Structure formats: C-alpha cells, structure tokens
Amino acid sequence: MVSRVIPVDPFELVIFGATGDLARKKILPALWRRFRAGQMPEAARVIGAARSELDTDGWRRMAAEAIGPAQGLEDFLSRLDYVTLDATGDDGWSALRQACGTPAIRAFYFSVAPSLFAPLAERVRAHGLADAGTRVVVEKPFGNDLASARALNAALAAQFAEDQIYRIDHYLGKETVQNLMAVRFGNMLFEPLWNAQYVDHIQITVAETLGVAGRADYYDRAGAMRDMVQNHLMQLLCLIAMEPPARFEPGAVRDEKLKVIRALEPPRWLVRGQYASGAGMDAYGTDVGDAASATETFVALRAEVGNWRWVGTPFYLRTGKRLSARSSEIAVVFKDTPHSIFGIDAGAHRNILAIQLQPNEGMKLWVTIKEPGPGGMRLLDVPLDMTFAETLGPAAEAIPDAYERLIMDVIRGNQTLFMRGDEVEAAWAWTDAAITEWERGGERPELYPAGGDGPRGAERMMARDQRLWRDIAG
Ligand code: BG6
C-alpha cells in the first residue's frame, strides 16, 4: 500500500493569529509535514499576521521551535513571511497587501477569537485582498449558542459566499472518521443491518485524560456540551446515522448530515459531571481558579434520531476530561440473535462493530464463535481485529494529522469535511435546548474523581436502560 501525494496548486495561505497556540501546535506543523511530503508546490507561501511586533525572522524562529529540529526545515521556513497587523483597525493592512502576491489560490485562516471574524472579514474585503476564488477558514468555537452562531454566519455571509467559507471541525479530518464512511458505503455487509431492526444501540465515547490547563477562561464559559458535544460528537453521530448520500460530494454529504441533526429528539436523559481531585490531580475548580464553578467537564446523554431508520434506537454519547484513558470510540452494538439454538446456558452474545478513532486507529468486529476444544458447545466472542498499524504496516504511520488533510482540502476547494452554516446552526439549536433545560433546573454537575470513568449518574443512565457502557480503556 503506497499513499499518494498529489501536489496542490500554488497557493498563498494567510494565517491570522499566527503567533497563537493553534498556529504553533497544529497549523504550522501540519504545513511542514505537507511540505516534507512534497505536496506544497514550489511557489506556495504562508504569511503570518498577528498583533505581536515580530518580524519575519522572529516568526520563522517561532515556527522552527514549534516544529522541532528537522532536515530540510530551512527550505520550508523560507516560504514564511510575517506582518504585524491590527485586526480591528487599519494598521498593517497595506503591508499585508504588499506581502501578498498573485497566487492561483489565496486562503485566509482565521485562527482567532470568533469576535474577530467579522472585523477581519470586512477588512480582507475592504483592502482588496479577496476575490470570488478566495477562501476563508474559521475555527471553532463557532459561537456560543444559536444566536451568536447566526450572527457569525451573517457577518461572514456579508463578505463571502458559502462556498468560500470553511468551518473546521477537526474530527472530520481524522482518518478513522473518514473510514467510517468508507466502511458504511463501500461494503455490502453493513448497510442492510444499519438500522433499528438490527442495531440495539450505539455508543460514542470521546474520553480525554487532559484537564483544561491553559484554556481555563474559554473552557469555563463553554463546558463539555459546547466544547465537544455540539461539534465533534454531533458530527460523529451524523456520519453514523446519515442516509447514504448519492455521491461523496460536499453538498450531498452535508445535506444528509443536516437531516440527521434536524431529526434529533431532545436528549431523553442527560448527565453532567465535573472532575474533582483524584489520582494526584487537582479538581476542576482549582484548575480554573473558581471553586464555585458549575461548568461541566463531562456529559453523557441519550439521544434518538426520529426517523424510519433509527426510531427507538438509543445513541449514547459520552465525553469528558480527566478520565482514566484517552480513547475515542464509536461502537455499533447489534441486537441479540432472535433465538438461541444453543440454549440459555450459552448466554447472550452480540456482534459489536467498534471503531477506534484514537489512539490505535482501527476497527474491531466482535463475532461469536465456538470456544475451541472439547467440553460442549461453549460460545465465545472474539474480535476480528483491523488495527491499522498492524494491518497496513508502514502505510499506517503515514496517516496525516487531521489539520494536514483539512488545510489541503481548503486549497483543493473541497468542502466535504467542513461544516456548512445551516448545519452548525441546527447543531446549536439542539444543544441550546438541552442547556436551557438544565439551566432551568439549576442543578450543579455531579463530581467524579479525576482519573476515573466519570460520574455515577452516567452508569445509572445505562442501568436504567439495562445496558452498560463499554470500558473507556477499550
Ligand atoms: C477541541 C476541544 O476541539 O478538541 C478540546 O476544544 C479537546 O477541549 C480537543 O481537548 C480534543 O481533540 P483531540 O483531537 O485531541 O481528540
């Protein structure tokens, strides 16, 4: 298996917020890896812009530090330029204009707080930096609720057409997430069973060991529902639940995802948790410097998609910080066989398709077999294991980071893995309703020890449905 690198057209990428965390941790390393892979053409250039009084050499040094020592790095750094710029004023804009060339493709990456999206979009236009082919990339959080998301969409729409706007949800750039579509729509095996008749329930878990270090301000205003459920978990749910699009094309895929979000019933059950101290780690209240904070760092909920395919099938979603392991998994749990010819002693056995997003990207299909050897017909569940690192060998190591793929998709002009404005608004409408509901109740989140598996309430939710969560550590 050989991965194919198809060079993109010459481009100019302007990164607003060039000295920020995201630029250093994700965007610059991603660009470097694409450069090293030979995907960036000779003429491609990256222009950093931010408020900091830096010069090009200073930004190149910052980039070098972010990327770490590597052969050929100088060549990559020589494509970087820097402009000091005021996003809300006029300073620096003519310098940016001068720094810009006449590339085939120009994209602006708004790696800044959402409050700067509108002023930046206006200035990019006003200073004549954009034409009909220009693209803008915006990061999450895309608003804090439906009203703010609508305002952001309107501000962007005032300057750019929808097909110029790339709203990032980096989960859509993860290899296994795309593989989910390949598995569903590239095989005959699964699709006939992919419905309420054969699927008992679906579990989507995104567990993190990290706390909120360094992002306390943002996180304490957001919480797990806004930070993770509204976007990443919702997108995973869409890809699992959507109808087959007619083509793997932006419009078709996004239409089907939107239908899923619009078909979501309000959560039937919702548990909010907040990590307390545990396993040598501080409590959330200490991490954010507010012992009285009522922000949730964990959410578990039961959702239902109200359509013919899924009626009555629970989708259990769970995400949290400071849990026992970093692990993201989607598990499709099939129903028991309608009748056991092996008698009740054989116990209940189920097929489960477990799609592991990270770490150890891969899939396992649990099937029931006879336990080898004498001793009667004893049944055993074993996984058909397709851990990519083992199955694909060195090709698995070449799996690009989500940002590498997404940035290159922007340059290629492919919006399939980006969220459309109406999708984001629909997701907020659903999330807002749940948030309003708990705010009305005024309950504080249930505490769980850091390094554990989340609050007891999440287990009670499953027990009530006579089901169990899968182990977080897998
Ligand atoms: C981000 C959230 O969008 O996703 C973070 O804001 C979270 O809180 C992160 O830690 C998780 O991403 P990943 O790729 O590490 O699973």
PDB file of N, CA and C in Angstrom, residues 179-191:
ATOM      1  N   ASN A 179     -12.895   6.917   7.402  1.00  0.00           N
ATOM      2  CA  ASN A 179     -13.003   5.492   7.150  1.00  0.00           C
ATOM      3  C   ASN A 179     -14.405   4.972   7.474  1.00  0.00           C
ATOM      4  N   LEU A 180     -15.018   5.640   8.418  1.00  0.00           N
ATOM      5  CA  LEU A 180     -16.379   5.274   8.783  1.00  0.00           C
ATOM      6  C   LEU A 180     -17.289   5.325   7.552  1.00  0.00           C
ATOM      7  N   MET A 181     -17.090   6.345   6.740  1.00  0.00           N
ATOM      8  CA  MET A 181     -17.904   6.455   5.525  1.00  0.00           C
ATOM      9  C   MET A 181     -17.514   5.363   4.536  1.00  0.00           C
ATOM     10  N   ALA A 182     -16.205   5.067   4.459  1.00  0.00           N
ATOM     11  CA  ALA A 182     -15.768   4.003   3.547  1.00  0.00           C
ATOM     12  C   ALA A 182     -16.378   2.668   3.974  1.00  0.00           C
ATOM     13  N   VAL A 183     -16.370   2.408   5.275  1.00  0.00           N
ATOM     14  CA  VAL A 183     -16.906   1.132   5.764  1.00  0.00           C
ATOM     15  C   VAL A 183     -18.407   1.056   5.511  1.00  0.00           C
ATOM     16  N   ARG A 184     -19.096   2.135   5.822  1.00  0.00           N
ATOM     17  CA  ARG A 184     -20.552   2.109   5.649  1.00  0.00           C
ATOM     18  C   ARG A 184     -20.962   2.001   4.188  1.00  0.00           C
ATOM     19  N   PHE A 185     -20.348   2.818   3.361  1.00  0.00           N
ATOM     20  CA  PHE A 185     -20.859   2.932   1.994  1.00  0.00           C
ATOM     21  C   PHE A 185     -19.997   2.227   0.943  1.00  0.00           C
ATOM     22  N   GLY A 186     -18.916   1.584   1.397  1.00  0.00           N
ATOM     23  CA  GLY A 186     -18.071   0.866   0.459  1.00  0.00           C
ATOM     24  C   GLY A 186     -18.228  -0.636   0.597  1.00  0.00           C
ATOM     25  N   ASN A 187     -19.052  -1.070   1.542  1.00  0.00           N
ATOM     26  CA  ASN A 187     -19.241  -2.506   1.771  1.00  0.00           C
ATOM     27  C   ASN A 187     -20.716  -2.856   1.682  1.00  0.00           C
ATOM     28  N   MET A 188     -20.970  -4.046   1.226  1.00  0.00           N
ATOM     29  CA  MET A 188     -22.361  -4.503   1.169  1.00  0.00           C
ATOM     30  C   MET A 188     -22.792  -5.018   2.542  1.00  0.00           C
ATOM     31  N   LEU A 189     -21.798  -5.436   3.310  1.00  0.00           N
ATOM     32  CA  LEU A 189     -22.037  -6.174   4.543  1.00  0.00           C
ATOM     33  C   LEU A 189     -22.835  -5.416   5.599  1.00  0.00           C
ATOM     34  N   PHE A 190     -22.512  -4.148   5.779  1.00  0.00           N
ATOM     35  CA  PHE A 190     -23.064  -3.456   6.940  1.00  0.00           C
ATOM     36  C   PHE A 190     -24.383  -2.736   6.679  1.00  0.00           C
ATOM     37  N   GLU A 191     -24.487  -2.116   5.516  1.00  0.00           N
ATOM     38  CA  GLU A 191     -25.610  -1.211   5.301  1.00  0.00           C
ATOM     39  C   GLU A 191     -26.987  -1.867   5.510  1.00  0.00           C
TER      40      GLU A 191
END
